[in-house]
């Protein structure tokens, strides 16, 4: 079983729609969680950190459920520019020196 | 402030050749990482460093060596390249601390023939 698992997609969503991604992690000792975004042939970039209380940044909402060990990302009013691969990330050990990346979920927003 | 830079951007090697990939960061980050990314496999950690003079193995260290002689640089060496090492290599760095953001370099595309 992979340490961080995501549905690879692809998700093809019409512009303006709401889309949700889920991700599960296996290491109960993980202390930090993130969503990264990766555009085609580019490096991953931080989209947002994920906090236990949930957090929102504009159209993006991230939630963490420690009991079930899953992380979610909700994108509202999707834009064409949201088309990318979204990587779920969890701290891999107690000290969180290492991060484990999911394989990513590919999202395409359709005009 | 250039962030994380990688050299070279692209390289073609023949099987058995050696090369060194250079990663440099100007953010005074303690932690540095080398990943490879292959289709369907996601990012896999090769080696990492939590400080100058220290290195540790990641998930897929075989066939690679690293050195961190200076805090700002992290070198990845391939002693005898194999076609299986054809990949995109990303370097990353971050401050110490569990919730700190990890910043990536633009990547190096390596093709081993």
Tab-separated table of C-alpha atoms in Angstrom:
chain	number	residue	atom	x	y	z
A	1	UNK	CA	0.000	0.000	0.000
A	2	UNK	CA	1.314	3.445	-0.890
A	3	UNK	CA	1.880	5.839	1.988
A	4	UNK	CA	-0.177	8.537	0.287
A	5	UNK	CA	-2.894	7.472	-2.124
A	6	UNK	CA	-4.864	9.608	-4.545
A	7	UNK	CA	-7.288	8.944	-7.353
A	8	UNK	CA	-5.168	9.657	-10.453
A	9	UNK	CA	-8.141	10.889	-12.447
A	10	UNK	CA	-8.298	12.456	-14.901
A	11	UNK	CA	-11.093	14.699	-13.733
A	12	UNK	CA	-12.645	16.646	-16.623
A	13	UNK	CA	-14.828	19.360	-15.152
A	14	UNK	CA	-16.748	22.219	-16.812
A	15	UNK	CA	-15.682	25.737	-16.002
A	16	UNK	CA	-17.518	27.111	-12.978
A	17	UNK	CA	-18.154	23.722	-11.417
A	18	UNK	CA	-17.036	22.556	-7.993
A	19	UNK	CA	-14.583	19.684	-7.801
A	20	UNK	CA	-13.327	17.727	-4.801
A	21	UNK	CA	-10.260	15.538	-4.388
A	22	UNK	CA	-9.615	13.104	-1.582
A	23	UNK	CA	-6.378	11.569	-0.449
A	24	UNK	CA	-5.545	8.987	2.218
A	25	UNK	CA	-2.306	8.591	4.144
A	26	UNK	CA	-1.105	5.537	6.019
A	27	UNK	CA	1.424	6.978	8.480
A	28	UNK	CA	-0.471	7.929	11.626
A	29	UNK	CA	2.629	9.776	12.880
A	30	UNK	CA	2.416	12.356	10.070
A	31	UNK	CA	2.207	15.845	11.489
A	32	UNK	CA	2.157	18.072	8.422
A	33	UNK	CA	-0.009	18.015	5.334
A	34	UNK	CA	-0.065	19.996	2.123
A	35	UNK	CA	-1.590	20.266	-1.317
A	36	UNK	CA	0.821	21.072	-4.132
A	37	UNK	CA	-0.023	21.961	-7.697
A	38	UNK	CA	2.089	20.874	-10.662
A	39	UNK	CA	1.651	22.228	-14.165
A	40	UNK	CA	2.766	20.191	-17.137
A	41	UNK	CA	6.575	19.922	-17.323
A	42	UNK	CA	6.983	22.273	-14.369
A	43	UNK	CA	8.027	21.888	-10.758
A	44	UNK	CA	5.471	21.351	-7.976
A	45	UNK	CA	4.410	24.474	-6.129
A	46	UNK	CA	2.646	24.807	-2.807
A	47	UNK	CA	-1.074	25.402	-3.144
A	48	UNK	CA	-1.922	25.341	0.537
A	49	UNK	CA	-1.080	23.757	3.843
A	50	UNK	CA	-3.738	21.653	5.528
A	51	UNK	CA	-4.592	22.269	9.160
A	52	UNK	CA	-6.626	20.180	11.556
A	53	UNK	CA	-9.287	22.848	11.803
A	54	UNK	CA	-9.590	23.096	8.033
A	55	UNK	CA	-8.559	26.131	6.073
A	56	UNK	CA	-9.748	28.183	3.163
A	57	UNK	CA	-7.903	30.303	0.632
A	58	UNK	CA	-10.235	32.000	-1.796
A	59	UNK	CA	-11.903	29.312	-3.893
A	60	UNK	CA	-9.869	26.541	-2.298
A	61	UNK	CA	-10.747	24.690	0.914
A	62	UNK	CA	-8.610	22.000	2.505
A	63	UNK	CA	-9.690	19.654	5.275
A	64	UNK	CA	-7.924	17.048	7.370
A	65	UNK	CA	-9.577	14.103	9.090
A	66	UNK	CA	-6.996	12.525	11.389
A	67	UNK	CA	-9.314	9.772	12.615
A	68	UNK	CA	-9.866	8.487	9.096
A	69	UNK	CA	-6.445	9.622	7.845
A	70	UNK	CA	-7.664	11.473	4.838
A	71	UNK	CA	-7.169	14.917	3.369
A	72	UNK	CA	-9.482	16.708	0.988
A	73	UNK	CA	-9.297	19.644	-1.383
A	74	UNK	CA	-12.358	21.472	-2.664
A	75	UNK	CA	-12.169	23.891	-5.585
A	76	UNK	CA	-15.207	26.099	-6.113
A	77	UNK	CA	-16.092	28.072	-9.254
A	78	UNK	CA	-13.314	26.332	-11.182
A	79	UNK	CA	-11.311	28.345	-13.725
A	80	UNK	CA	-9.482	27.228	-16.844
A	81	UNK	CA	-6.258	28.134	-15.040
A	82	UNK	CA	-6.993	25.495	-12.391
A	83	UNK	CA	-6.097	22.785	-14.912
A	84	UNK	CA	-3.079	21.014	-13.416
A	85	UNK	CA	-2.066	17.966	-11.407
A	86	UNK	CA	-2.745	18.228	-7.678
A	87	UNK	CA	-0.384	16.434	-5.327
A	88	UNK	CA	-1.376	15.386	-1.823
A	89	UNK	CA	1.543	15.485	0.623
A	90	UNK	CA	2.077	14.170	4.145
A	91	UNK	CA	5.027	14.397	6.499
A	92	UNK	CA	6.648	10.967	6.320
A	93	UNK	CA	8.082	10.567	9.774
A	94	UNK	CA	7.731	11.902	13.275
A	95	UNK	CA	10.197	14.705	12.746
A	96	UNK	CA	8.665	15.468	9.375
A	97	UNK	CA	12.043	15.987	7.727
A	98	UNK	CA	10.677	14.023	4.792
A	99	UNK	CA	7.495	14.573	2.874
A	100	UNK	CA	5.713	11.799	1.003
A	101	UNK	CA	3.963	12.836	-2.180
A	102	UNK	CA	0.963	11.162	-3.714
A	103	UNK	CA	1.113	10.383	-7.416
A	104	UNK	CA	-1.243	13.260	-8.136
A	105	UNK	CA	-4.730	13.821	-9.486
A	106	UNK	CA	-4.976	15.350	-12.926
A	107	UNK	CA	-7.641	18.017	-13.378
A	108	UNK	CA	-8.741	19.518	-16.676
A	109	UNK	CA	-11.242	22.375	-16.695
A	110	UNK	CA	-13.343	22.388	-19.860
A	111	UNK	CA	-14.560	25.712	-21.316
B	1	UNK	CA	16.519	35.952	-4.613
B	2	UNK	CA	16.722	33.110	-7.150
B	3	UNK	CA	15.137	30.469	-4.881
B	4	UNK	CA	16.166	26.950	-5.882
B	5	UNK	CA	18.181	26.531	-9.059
B	6	UNK	CA	19.318	23.366	-10.814
B	7	UNK	CA	22.108	22.738	-13.298
B	8	UNK	CA	21.888	21.449	-16.005
B	9	UNK	CA	18.320	21.725	-17.281
B	10	UNK	CA	18.681	18.849	-19.711
B	11	UNK	CA	21.304	16.186	-20.335
B	12	UNK	CA	21.751	13.109	-22.494
B	13	UNK	CA	24.112	10.410	-21.248
B	14	UNK	CA	25.283	7.095	-22.579
B	15	UNK	CA	25.025	4.025	-20.380
B	16	UNK	CA	27.988	3.890	-18.022
B	17	UNK	CA	28.786	7.582	-18.095
B	18	UNK	CA	28.877	9.620	-14.923
B	19	UNK	CA	27.539	13.043	-14.132
B	20	UNK	CA	26.745	15.397	-11.292
B	21	UNK	CA	23.582	17.432	-10.906
B	22	UNK	CA	23.927	20.638	-8.951
B	23	UNK	CA	21.241	22.186	-6.763
B	24	UNK	CA	21.685	25.585	-5.182
B	25	UNK	CA	19.401	27.578	-2.885
B	26	UNK	CA	19.785	31.095	-1.570
B	27	UNK	CA	17.098	30.965	1.140
B	28	UNK	CA	19.358	29.667	3.939
B	29	UNK	CA	17.305	26.488	4.161
B	30	UNK	CA	18.550	23.685	6.386
B	31	UNK	CA	16.867	20.807	4.569
B	32	UNK	CA	17.525	19.828	0.968
B	33	UNK	CA	16.168	16.962	-1.119
B	34	UNK	CA	16.607	15.152	-4.399
B	35	UNK	CA	13.572	13.511	-6.038
B	36	UNK	CA	12.961	11.741	-9.289
B	37	UNK	CA	9.618	11.848	-11.047
B	38	UNK	CA	8.500	9.189	-13.471
B	39	UNK	CA	5.111	8.777	-15.190
B	40	UNK	CA	2.640	7.033	-12.892
B	41	UNK	CA	5.148	6.887	-10.020
B	42	UNK	CA	4.929	10.349	-8.602
B	43	UNK	CA	7.811	12.001	-6.797
B	44	UNK	CA	10.182	9.563	-5.153
B	45	UNK	CA	12.824	10.686	-2.675
B	46	UNK	CA	16.372	9.689	-3.602
B	47	UNK	CA	18.470	11.303	-0.857
B	48	UNK	CA	18.059	14.183	1.506
B	49	UNK	CA	20.060	16.332	3.894
B	50	UNK	CA	19.061	18.014	7.133
B	51	UNK	CA	22.176	20.135	7.349
B	52	UNK	CA	25.618	20.863	5.997
B	53	UNK	CA	27.773	17.759	6.011
B	54	UNK	CA	24.861	15.357	6.582
B	55	UNK	CA	23.024	13.153	4.115
B	56	UNK	CA	20.487	10.348	4.382
B	57	UNK	CA	18.929	7.803	2.057
B	58	UNK	CA	15.440	8.191	0.775
B	59	UNK	CA	13.141	5.755	-0.939
B	60	UNK	CA	15.226	5.008	-4.054
B	61	UNK	CA	18.925	5.710	-3.278
B	62	UNK	CA	20.594	2.924	-5.270
B	63	UNK	CA	22.821	4.137	-8.075
B	64	UNK	CA	23.075	7.674	-6.675
B	65	UNK	CA	25.386	9.473	-4.292
B	66	UNK	CA	25.063	12.919	-2.761
B	67	UNK	CA	27.151	15.492	-0.974
B	68	UNK	CA	26.349	18.636	0.988
B	69	UNK	CA	29.648	20.349	1.631
B	70	UNK	CA	28.064	23.787	1.753
B	71	UNK	CA	24.677	24.668	3.205
B	72	UNK	CA	23.464	26.213	-0.025
B	73	UNK	CA	24.463	23.364	-2.360
B	74	UNK	CA	23.332	19.761	-2.693
B	75	UNK	CA	24.968	17.610	-5.352
B	76	UNK	CA	23.543	14.426	-6.843
B	77	UNK	CA	25.967	12.073	-8.548
B	78	UNK	CA	25.371	9.222	-10.937
B	79	UNK	CA	28.540	7.106	-11.026
B	80	UNK	CA	27.512	4.800	-13.869
B	81	UNK	CA	24.303	5.872	-15.544
B	82	UNK	CA	21.715	3.272	-16.561
B	83	UNK	CA	18.654	3.649	-18.818
B	84	UNK	CA	16.481	3.108	-15.721
B	85	UNK	CA	17.770	6.450	-14.438
B	86	UNK	CA	16.100	8.294	-17.296
B	87	UNK	CA	13.800	10.639	-15.419
B	88	UNK	CA	13.091	14.185	-14.361
B	89	UNK	CA	15.070	15.121	-11.270
B	90	UNK	CA	13.820	17.770	-8.875
B	91	UNK	CA	15.743	19.375	-6.068
B	92	UNK	CA	13.893	20.973	-3.169
B	93	UNK	CA	14.691	22.817	0.018
B	94	UNK	CA	12.902	24.028	3.119
B	95	UNK	CA	13.508	25.475	6.535
B	96	UNK	CA	13.667	23.080	9.479
B	97	UNK	CA	10.311	22.527	11.124
B	98	UNK	CA	7.370	20.301	10.377
B	99	UNK	CA	5.069	22.789	8.732
B	100	UNK	CA	7.521	24.665	6.570
B	101	UNK	CA	6.889	24.939	2.839
B	102	UNK	CA	9.123	22.941	0.555
B	103	UNK	CA	10.350	24.816	-2.520
B	104	UNK	CA	11.318	23.034	-5.704
B	105	UNK	CA	13.821	23.804	-8.419
B	106	UNK	CA	12.757	23.774	-12.090
B	107	UNK	CA	13.989	20.221	-12.687
B	108	UNK	CA	16.637	18.451	-14.727
B	109	UNK	CA	15.560	16.167	-17.547
B	110	UNK	CA	17.989	13.282	-17.934
B	111	UNK	CA	17.960	10.800	-20.775
B	112	UNK	CA	20.242	7.780	-20.537
B	113	UNK	CA	20.718	5.916	-23.789
